[in-house]
Amino acid sequence: MDSAWKESYACWLQYKEIDDASLVERYASYGQRVAVGGVSPVLQSAANECVRGMTSMIGVEPTVSDRITRDATLIIGTKDQVSLEDYGIRTNPFPHLPDDGYVIQTANVGGGVLLLLGKTDRGALYAVHHLLRLMQLRKPVDELAIAEGSRNNVRMINHWDNMDGSVERGYAGQSIFFENGKFADNLERLEDYARLLSSVGINAISVNNVNVGKVETRLITEDWLPEVARVADLFRAYGIQIFLSINYASPVEIGGLSTADPLDPAVREWWSERVANIYRFIPDFGGFLVKADSEHRPGPFTYGRNHAEGANMLGEALRPFGGLVIWRCFVYDCQQDWRDRSTDRARAAYDHFKPLDGAFLDNVILQVKNGPMDFQVREPVSPLFGAMPQTNQVIELQITQEYTGQQKDLCYLVPQWKEILDFDTYARGKGSTVKSVVDGSLFNYAHSGMAAVSNVGRDLNWTGHTLAQANLYGYGRLAWNPEMRIEDVTDEWVRLTFGHDSSVVEQISKMLRESWRIYENYTAPLGVGWMVNPGHHYGPNVDGYEYSVWGTYHFADRDGVGVDRTVQTGTGFTAQYFSPNAEMYESLETCPDELLLFFHHVPYTHRLKSGETVIQHIYNTHFEGVEQVQALREGWRKLKGKIDALRFHNVEERLEAQLANAREWRDQINTYFYRKSGIPDEKNRTIYK
């Protein structure tokens, strides 16, 4: 693999040689002799990563000892293997840290030693990655006193990979896990993926699609469990637990039973035996991820049972082994008639799950999508956050850009995720943010955190679009610490990935930070959502929807556009929020403009808070969006020669495709609404009439 290919493949673990002699001297003073406090697979991974990073950055390969020696210059271990007091450190932060927490401490014993100590061996691995990140960022390490741990105990990646090698909603090539109906043979790539995930603190992964196919259903059988165990062994060494998505009808599909009724004793016994067998192969198996009773997937509804009864049956089977059930709340009737305005998909998750609060076992977690619809470029936060104080929750985000450009168009999602996490639900008064719900602190959940749909595939650069790597990195950093500022996450990723040239850092950071709003400008306006081609979901189709026989979501007619979700005259969705959010969304005067058409059907002449009419806003933003994409392309071209040719051309080609896409969106959306409204663009720009 030549140098340019390595840079594309390495993502943010570049470990480029440092050309600052004084920094190299200081780093090298700590990188001479590494001592490891134990021989667990995770500690060995930590030591290997430390050696890899230091050798590459400072040109000195440390010697490594598997026991603590007084002449060690860097020590990797756990709090039980190394005493802080032995190194003159009297303050002990470990009692205040979560299980994955760690300490990075510079001690001046014997000329200087760096202590990288975890509360567990996983924490020690995170400490190593933290130190290597500081070195890549060219930060001083002589006076470090860091004590850190994640607020979220679940930090998960969901793969939608199929065993034929395809990836549902995957935009970066074939699956890294599967090919031709079996597990892929490239374990080196899987290990490099585990390294990437562990470097940003990911601790759980589900490896197969939530829409479990016929072949994938057999992953929990003895025929396939040895292969699952092989993958679990690899990820375990990087502190990552394996989960499997399951078919709820497995007792029928592979068990020979006539029913999958969760209250049937034979079904319960079948799952208990199946789970016990899984743990014989994978002692630290994480548990099951389940999509049930939605989009034609089987579930407890078939037998007249509810979600709690369905999930608890699996929870009881997993509980003796410490396993979890992660039950997705993406549940709605995809065959309902969208022309009937008394039905509202946005209401579905809350209506299904809110009445069941307190009915789920303590090892069941509800996985709630960030919004009530489906990963749109703009939609409100799901009202389920804060509405179930007695039920564990994780938030589900989507790193792969299904409705946000599919990694052809640049759309950096960290700003969107920050808005969502910072949103105040008012569930227990002011300050009841989404991040405080999903980190478990607001309601003292036993299990909580964040999950996201992966955006990686077998493309050389993992994500198809080189800049889409920033979404994977950004998700991991926010899952670890949701308080991180957008600017800091962005600056880290750019410097780790492309180096420290100020013009490169400034230009790419600006492109990333602005890209979400740019994408929103030329696609669906004012929170109306969708308007994409059915099936593959890329490109404009104003009346497009997966189940298009029932019409559209936006209800545009000659008089106006938008969905009335008010209590007074619409679907009543606004009532699912706590006060004052419910009142804010209910009122035309206080509803935020960016969500206006999600909550209200308004005339085209309705004036926004900016003073623009709705129709003129649609025209203006779609023309502006194209101009902004042109500026993205020109800004990137200024970096030619400052970035290796492989990555430069990859991004340049994607920006060219994005510009064509933006023009198509502009022309179709503006033409559609001109024809609907009959109101011309007041600036007299070309609209295809």
XYZ file of C-alpha atoms in Angstrom, residues 343-660:
318
model
C -53.275 9.511 10.789
C -49.774 10.732 11.494
C -46.614 8.669 11.353
C -44.922 11.193 13.632
C -47.215 10.107 16.470
C -46.486 6.392 16.132
C -43.480 5.780 18.390
C -44.927 7.753 21.310
C -48.383 6.204 20.917
C -46.898 2.691 20.884
C -44.426 3.006 23.745
C -45.453 5.751 26.186
C -48.311 3.639 27.679
C -45.796 0.866 28.419
C -43.461 2.947 30.587
C -42.393 0.847 33.574
C -43.457 -2.432 31.974
C -40.019 -3.349 30.586
C -37.352 -5.370 32.405
C -34.247 -3.539 33.595
C -32.059 -5.193 30.935
C -34.279 -3.929 28.114
C -33.339 -0.655 26.410
C -35.582 1.225 24.012
C -33.645 2.592 21.035
C -35.355 5.819 19.949
C -34.591 7.573 16.672
C -33.526 11.185 17.137
C -36.708 12.417 15.460
C -40.267 11.129 15.135
C -39.902 10.402 11.415
C -36.763 8.971 9.826
C -33.362 10.723 9.905
C -34.536 13.730 7.899
C -32.304 16.727 7.306
C -34.604 18.639 9.659
C -37.257 17.330 12.026
C -38.054 17.948 15.687
C -36.622 15.848 18.482
C -38.653 12.743 19.281
C -41.119 13.440 22.114
C -40.301 9.998 23.557
C -37.154 11.479 25.110
C -38.174 12.347 28.642
C -41.588 10.705 28.325
C -40.547 7.327 29.803
C -38.805 7.914 33.135
C -39.037 4.230 34.131
C -37.645 2.746 30.902
C -34.015 2.645 29.748
C -33.362 4.555 26.518
C -30.617 5.094 23.976
C -30.796 7.606 21.171
C -30.391 6.301 17.622
C -28.564 8.537 15.135
C -27.655 7.775 11.542
C -24.047 8.304 10.497
C -24.657 6.931 7.028
C -26.405 9.741 5.199
C -29.542 8.030 3.920
C -31.570 11.229 3.594
C -28.672 13.679 3.786
C -26.725 13.028 0.606
C -25.615 9.411 0.945
C -21.923 10.285 1.242
C -22.008 11.689 -2.269
C -23.014 15.106 -0.946
C -21.049 16.668 1.881
C -23.218 16.864 4.995
C -21.405 17.020 8.321
C -23.914 15.916 10.943
C -22.176 16.893 14.181
C -23.962 20.303 14.270
C -27.319 18.536 13.853
C -26.505 16.016 16.589
C -25.414 18.772 18.958
C -28.746 20.563 18.481
C -30.580 17.325 19.240
C -28.521 16.465 22.325
C -28.825 20.013 23.692
C -32.603 20.185 23.136
C -34.491 20.795 26.395
C -37.386 18.359 26.813
C -38.590 20.032 30.050
C -39.439 16.523 31.300
C -38.393 17.571 34.806
C -38.417 21.285 34.268
C -35.825 23.470 32.585
C -32.497 21.755 31.931
C -33.945 18.311 31.094
C -31.888 17.993 27.930
C -31.893 15.018 25.615
C -28.268 14.310 26.552
C -29.254 14.126 30.226
C -32.016 11.672 29.343
C -29.868 9.332 27.281
C -26.829 9.433 29.567
C -29.141 8.122 32.303
C -28.609 10.976 34.736
C -32.089 12.535 34.529
C -33.976 9.352 35.455
C -31.173 7.170 36.831
C -31.436 4.613 34.038
C -29.542 1.345 34.541
C -28.521 1.267 30.866
C -28.472 4.197 28.468
C -26.404 5.999 25.889
C -26.116 6.400 22.145
C -26.280 4.199 19.051
C -25.769 5.091 15.406
C -26.017 3.436 12.017
C -22.556 2.873 10.561
C -21.325 4.572 7.392
C -18.388 2.286 6.546
C -17.864 -0.190 3.729
C -15.092 -1.814 1.768
C -14.023 1.326 -0.101
C -10.354 2.116 0.472
C -11.209 5.187 2.537
C -13.970 3.329 4.461
C -16.694 5.944 3.867
C -16.745 6.574 0.102
C -16.482 10.342 0.580
C -13.250 11.096 2.428
C -14.861 13.933 4.374
C -17.634 11.585 5.558
C -15.038 10.062 7.877
C -15.664 13.149 10.012
C -19.194 11.934 10.802
C -17.933 8.619 12.171
C -15.245 10.357 14.221
C -17.658 13.044 15.404
C -20.251 10.505 16.501
C -17.709 8.649 18.612
C -16.424 11.822 20.256
C -19.945 13.063 21.083
C -20.986 9.643 22.371
C -17.987 9.795 24.686
C -18.536 13.424 25.676
C -21.727 15.151 24.466
C -20.456 18.449 25.903
C -17.726 18.754 23.265
C -18.018 21.861 21.132
C -18.597 21.500 17.397
C -15.481 23.562 16.745
C -13.290 21.291 18.870
C -14.567 18.035 17.360
C -14.096 19.459 13.871
C -10.639 20.871 14.500
C -9.478 17.573 15.995
C -10.640 15.515 13.039
C -9.179 17.848 10.408
C -5.775 18.045 12.089
C -5.608 14.312 12.806
C -6.596 13.493 9.221
C -4.947 16.206 7.105
C -2.233 17.739 9.280
C -1.647 21.230 10.585
C -1.359 23.515 7.553
C -3.471 26.460 8.697
C -5.078 27.037 5.295
C -6.097 23.368 5.077
C -7.462 23.302 8.623
C -9.382 26.547 8.167
C -10.885 25.643 4.783
C -11.965 22.088 5.590
C -13.314 23.073 9.012
C -15.404 25.822 7.409
C -16.731 23.445 4.736
C -17.730 20.895 7.327
C -19.406 23.290 9.735
C -21.512 24.922 7.004
C -22.419 21.798 5.021
C -25.541 20.671 6.930
C -27.282 24.027 6.453
C -26.182 24.089 2.821
C -27.685 20.652 2.220
C -30.886 21.772 3.926
C -31.038 24.886 1.757
C -31.267 23.030 -1.561
C -33.380 20.085 -0.386
C -36.597 19.925 1.690
C -37.564 23.342 3.115
C -38.730 24.418 6.569
C -38.858 20.955 8.106
C -41.269 19.446 5.581
C -38.920 16.498 4.989
C -38.761 13.722 2.426
C -39.238 14.826 -1.210
C -36.744 12.126 -2.207
C -36.903 9.353 -4.770
C -38.633 6.255 -3.382
C -36.490 3.198 -2.834
C -32.943 4.491 -2.956
C -33.750 7.887 -1.330
C -31.249 9.959 -3.341
C -32.185 13.008 -5.359
C -35.418 14.989 -5.549
C -38.896 13.628 -6.075
C -41.306 16.132 -4.624
C -44.157 13.664 -4.226
C -41.842 10.761 -3.553
C -42.352 8.393 -0.673
C -41.589 4.730 -0.114
C -45.265 3.787 -0.021
C -46.210 6.367 -2.645
C -49.615 4.846 -3.360
C -50.771 6.843 -0.347
C -49.463 10.176 -1.594
C -47.043 12.563 0.078
C -46.090 13.930 3.462
C -46.167 17.636 2.646
C -49.835 18.130 1.590
C -48.979 20.914 -0.851
C -51.982 22.256 -2.730
C -52.806 25.487 -4.569
C -53.306 27.367 -1.322
C -50.444 26.249 0.874
C -48.066 23.577 2.139
C -47.200 21.735 5.330
C -48.700 19.283 7.802
C -51.110 20.477 10.476
C -49.964 18.646 13.594
C -51.631 20.983 16.079
C -54.111 19.944 18.738
C -56.606 22.581 17.707
C -57.037 21.625 14.036
C -54.588 18.853 13.161
C -53.257 15.471 14.226
C -52.578 16.476 17.834
C -48.889 15.569 17.641
C -47.824 18.749 19.442
C -49.475 17.435 22.630
C -46.822 14.721 22.896
C -44.289 17.340 24.049
C -43.895 18.778 27.520
C -44.818 22.391 28.183
C -43.565 24.898 27.019
C -42.458 22.987 23.899
C -46.028 21.860 23.199
C -47.263 25.443 23.187
C -44.265 26.656 21.184
C -44.928 24.169 18.366
C -48.719 24.622 18.547
C -48.564 28.329 17.832
C -47.770 29.781 14.414
C -46.255 32.790 16.150
C -43.752 30.832 18.236
C -43.036 27.746 16.111
C -39.433 27.957 14.854
C -39.338 28.747 11.147
C -37.058 25.819 10.381
C -39.836 23.470 11.581
C -42.831 25.491 10.424
C -44.031 23.079 7.728
C -43.533 20.079 9.986
C -46.135 21.449 12.390
C -48.365 23.714 10.307
C -50.117 23.939 6.962
C -49.733 27.569 5.893
C -50.441 29.720 2.834
C -47.532 30.345 0.487
C -47.819 34.023 1.407
C -47.331 33.364 5.132
C -44.452 35.514 6.341
C -41.607 33.935 8.263
C -39.857 35.666 11.135
C -37.237 36.784 8.602
C -39.945 38.716 6.756
C -39.814 36.442 3.716
C -42.897 34.677 2.497
C -42.809 30.884 2.525
C -42.777 30.689 -1.265
C -39.976 33.241 -1.596
C -37.985 31.445 1.093
C -38.270 28.238 -0.931
C -37.022 29.994 -4.063
C -34.242 31.874 -2.290
C -32.797 28.965 -0.314
C -32.738 26.645 -3.309
C -30.871 29.169 -5.444
C -28.584 29.981 -2.517
C -27.887 26.302 -1.866
C -26.529 25.807 -5.388
C -24.303 28.866 -5.013
C -23.042 27.554 -1.693
C -22.127 24.177 -3.204
C -20.237 26.023 -5.935
C -18.345 27.834 -3.171
C -17.585 24.500 -1.476
C -16.100 23.218 -4.710
C -14.025 26.341 -5.291
C -12.814 26.371 -1.701
C -11.687 22.773 -1.993
C -9.847 23.468 -5.252
C -7.709 26.029 -3.421
C -6.202 23.130 -1.473
C -4.797 21.391 -4.542
C -1.184 20.459 -3.883
C -1.637 20.707 -0.126
C -3.463 17.364 0.099
C -2.383 14.099 -1.509
C -3.846 13.597 -4.982
C -5.901 10.518 -4.079
C -7.907 12.201 -1.345
C -8.050 15.520 -3.184
C -9.593 13.989 -6.308
C -11.982 11.845 -4.263
C -13.479 14.930 -2.638
C -13.379 16.997 -5.828
C -15.366 14.354 -7.720
C -17.944 14.175 -4.928
C -18.349 17.952 -4.913
C -18.934 17.918 -8.673
C -21.666 15.324 -8.165
C -23.101 17.374 -5.307
C -23.319 20.449 -7.506
C -25.283 18.533 -10.141
